[in-house]
Amino acid sequence: MATAPVVTVDGPGGAGKGTIARAVARRLGWHFLDSGAIYRLLALASLRSRTAADDLAALDAQARALDIAFPTHGANADEVMLDGDTVTAAIREEACGERASVLAALPIVRAALLERQRAFRGPPGLVADGRDMGTVVFPDAEVKVFLTASVEERARRRHKQLMEQGVSANLAGLLEELRARDERDMNRPVAPLKPAEDAITIDSTGMAIDAVINRVLALVHERCGTTGAE
Ligand code: C5P
């Protein structure tokens, strides 16, 4: 059975995965999956409903029923919606990222979200951004990228991104939070953050965004023979 091609972009928080994966998807005219946003949506939903982080039955039900919408056009284009509410800025708050990383370590949560993520695959192709896209969710992806950068650079980038979104943040605090999140994401027993064996690692420290995008597009061209829609 022919399936749509997939490009996976995995790596630690703040490495620029979102920016790169989104731009590559746009250039190719492919679908885009921000899997971190799904974990963040569940985090927000559970915080709003005051569901405890150890209430596994409630979290499983909440993950399965989660109303996930990433509209690409119309009035809410590029917004993240939860139960009809725009939560684009709310899910970027560090409290949400923190809780997302706690919930993401629970096997029951990952299992509940697995098929929902796979459902994003469709023609002409998909660019998926996360931690386990190349290792667990799309192990047969045509192109697997592991995007990384030094933790200091990642904290600086996240700080700049939050300021631009009007979310207040403190650089030293972000550095500590990123370190703690990396530690948890890399050391969890289920779907730990690590490069897939067949992934190509790109260290984006000091690299311009366009250079990273072009490198990924060149890989797609090499493996899938497409240059994209634009
Ligand atoms: O990428 P982002 O920072 O939005 O992800 C938030 C958290 O969700 C991560 O720290 C990670 O724990 C979790 N996550 C995951 N698997 C993914 C994407 C995100 O465990 N595929």
XYZ file of C-alpha atoms and ligand atoms in Angstrom:
251
model
C 0.000 0.000 0.000
C 1.414 3.381 -0.942
C 1.587 5.787 1.957
C 2.331 9.477 1.929
C 5.988 10.390 2.579
C 6.945 11.712 6.014
C 9.746 13.977 7.204
C 10.338 13.815 10.952
C 12.031 16.591 12.908
C 12.842 15.560 16.466
C 15.014 17.165 19.112
C 15.104 18.928 22.471
C 12.926 21.908 23.420
C 13.882 25.219 21.841
C 16.058 23.728 19.071
C 13.899 25.451 16.449
C 11.993 22.336 15.370
C 8.678 24.179 15.100
C 10.047 26.987 12.950
C 12.001 24.634 10.692
C 9.322 21.942 10.344
C 6.574 24.490 9.652
C 8.676 26.268 7.006
C 9.626 22.988 5.324
C 5.946 21.909 5.259
C 4.976 25.244 3.748
C 7.706 25.108 1.101
C 6.718 21.564 0.127
C 2.966 22.187 0.361
C 2.731 19.251 2.804
C 0.740 18.765 6.012
C 2.308 19.724 9.322
C 2.035 18.003 12.707
C 3.176 19.834 15.849
C 3.019 16.860 18.221
C 4.302 18.937 21.154
C 1.193 21.122 20.788
C -0.942 18.009 21.319
C 0.864 17.197 24.583
C 0.579 20.864 25.558
C -3.168 20.839 24.748
C -3.671 17.840 26.997
C -1.628 19.607 29.692
C -3.817 22.696 29.445
C -7.037 20.690 29.412
C -5.940 18.782 32.517
C -4.896 21.963 34.323
C -8.221 23.596 33.478
C -10.225 20.594 34.678
C -7.945 20.218 37.725
C -7.195 16.624 36.804
C -4.328 15.312 38.939
C -1.157 14.268 37.057
C -1.464 10.783 38.586
C -5.149 10.194 37.769
C -4.363 7.845 34.873
C -7.940 6.834 34.046
C -9.065 10.463 33.812
C -5.998 11.451 31.737
C -6.543 8.527 29.360
C -10.179 9.560 28.831
C -9.180 13.208 28.413
C -6.472 12.327 25.840
C -8.883 10.216 23.800
C -11.596 12.878 23.825
C -9.243 15.832 23.284
C -10.697 18.235 20.755
C -7.608 18.966 18.629
C -7.801 21.599 15.917
C -4.972 23.327 14.026
C -6.836 25.361 11.404
C -4.659 26.274 8.432
C -7.046 28.788 6.917
C -10.021 30.930 7.867
C -10.403 33.295 10.816
C -8.408 31.045 13.166
C -5.597 30.170 10.747
C -2.408 29.100 12.547
C -4.148 29.280 15.923
C -4.364 26.315 18.273
C -7.893 25.684 19.465
C -9.193 23.821 22.494
C -12.932 23.320 22.837
C -13.509 26.286 20.525
C -11.149 28.577 22.506
C -7.969 30.072 21.043
C -5.147 28.794 23.250
C -2.122 29.511 21.021
C -0.359 31.664 23.649
C -1.668 29.752 26.680
C -0.115 26.428 25.595
C 3.301 28.122 25.172
C 3.446 29.146 28.840
C 6.251 27.307 30.603
C 3.773 25.850 33.161
C 2.076 24.098 30.271
C 5.357 22.836 28.783
C 6.366 21.595 32.198
C 3.137 19.658 32.712
C 3.202 18.406 29.101
C 6.585 16.840 29.790
C 5.264 15.178 32.980
C 2.188 13.763 31.182
C 4.292 12.750 28.159
C 6.233 10.344 30.387
C 3.038 8.322 31.043
C 2.703 5.288 28.726
C -1.108 5.453 28.885
C -1.052 9.030 27.575
C 1.371 8.218 24.739
C -0.720 5.208 23.710
C -3.911 7.287 23.696
C -2.309 9.882 21.405
C -0.428 7.554 19.023
C -3.082 6.856 16.380
C -4.299 10.443 16.509
C -0.838 11.596 15.485
C -0.557 8.977 12.723
C -3.874 10.215 11.315
C -2.116 13.428 10.208
C -0.260 11.457 7.507
C -1.795 12.021 4.101
C -0.914 13.024 0.539
C 1.093 14.813 -0.683
C 3.164 14.311 2.501
C 3.648 15.209 6.155
C 6.285 17.053 8.163
C 6.062 15.993 11.823
C 7.797 17.759 14.685
C 8.370 16.273 18.164
C 10.533 13.981 20.271
C 9.638 10.483 19.000
C 8.371 11.123 15.468
C 11.215 9.172 13.840
C 11.602 6.528 16.542
C 8.004 5.598 17.467
C 5.245 7.393 15.573
C 6.655 7.238 12.004
C 9.513 4.699 12.100
C 9.253 4.298 8.305
C 9.686 8.042 7.579
C 11.639 8.837 4.418
C 13.675 11.615 6.067
C 14.521 11.776 9.772
C 16.191 14.851 11.178
C 17.427 15.267 14.749
C 17.712 18.989 15.323
C 19.726 20.182 18.259
C 21.519 23.283 19.604
C 23.347 24.157 22.812
C 21.067 24.598 25.828
C 22.153 28.256 26.208
C 21.237 29.024 22.602
C 17.916 27.203 22.987
C 17.074 29.222 26.125
C 17.920 32.485 24.315
C 15.731 31.531 21.344
C 12.797 30.479 23.516
C 13.124 33.751 25.473
C 13.024 35.794 22.263
C 10.056 33.775 20.937
C 8.086 34.248 24.178
C 8.820 37.992 24.298
C 7.598 38.313 20.706
C 4.400 36.528 21.685
C 3.945 38.925 24.617
C 4.554 36.175 27.186
C 6.851 37.332 30.006
C 9.810 35.070 30.770
C 13.117 35.111 32.582
C 16.216 33.820 30.786
C 17.884 32.130 33.773
C 14.595 30.459 34.697
C 14.096 29.244 31.116
C 17.585 27.762 31.069
C 16.858 25.805 34.224
C 13.467 24.662 32.935
C 14.910 23.526 29.593
C 17.616 21.556 31.405
C 15.025 19.864 33.637
C 12.765 19.123 30.672
C 15.649 17.688 28.583
C 16.624 15.510 31.505
C 13.069 14.187 31.895
C 12.494 13.741 28.131
C 15.797 11.880 27.635
C 15.578 9.626 30.646
C 11.969 8.461 30.597
C 11.561 4.741 29.933
C 8.854 5.224 27.292
C 9.749 6.916 23.969
C 12.794 8.768 25.354
C 14.196 11.665 23.370
C 17.034 10.257 21.257
C 17.947 10.313 17.587
C 16.549 7.447 15.495
C 19.369 5.199 14.260
C 18.813 6.423 10.719
C 18.397 10.108 11.671
C 20.621 12.883 10.395
C 21.682 15.190 13.217
C 21.816 18.909 12.510
C 23.344 21.135 15.200
C 21.765 24.522 14.554
C 23.890 26.464 17.078
C 25.048 29.540 15.181
C 23.294 28.439 11.974
C 20.863 30.761 10.162
C 17.280 29.464 9.973
C 17.340 29.479 6.160
C 20.459 27.337 6.076
C 18.756 24.698 8.255
C 15.579 24.798 6.129
C 17.592 24.381 2.922
C 19.546 21.490 4.367
C 16.295 19.661 5.230
C 14.786 20.451 1.819
C 17.908 19.065 0.138
C 17.458 15.822 2.097
C 13.801 15.612 1.023
C 14.813 16.195 -2.574
C 17.437 13.470 -2.341
C 15.144 10.881 -0.729
C 11.703 11.741 -2.141
C 12.632 13.441 -5.383
C 10.448 16.478 -4.722
C 11.416 20.118 -4.643
C 8.145 21.313 -3.180
C 5.202 23.395 -4.209
C 6.892 26.800 -4.169
O 7.971 20.524 21.644
P 7.284 21.105 22.855
O 8.200 21.869 23.754
O 6.072 21.871 22.509
O 6.770 19.810 23.681
C 6.300 19.912 25.003
C 6.581 18.601 25.735
O 5.793 17.559 25.164
C 8.034 18.104 25.627
O 8.856 18.566 26.675
C 7.894 16.604 25.695
O 7.934 16.144 27.012
C 6.520 16.334 25.169
N 6.547 15.768 23.824
C 6.748 14.416 23.684
N 6.695 13.819 22.478
C 6.491 14.548 21.368
C 6.313 15.951 21.466
C 6.348 16.536 22.714
O 6.973 13.726 24.681
N 6.436 13.938 20.202
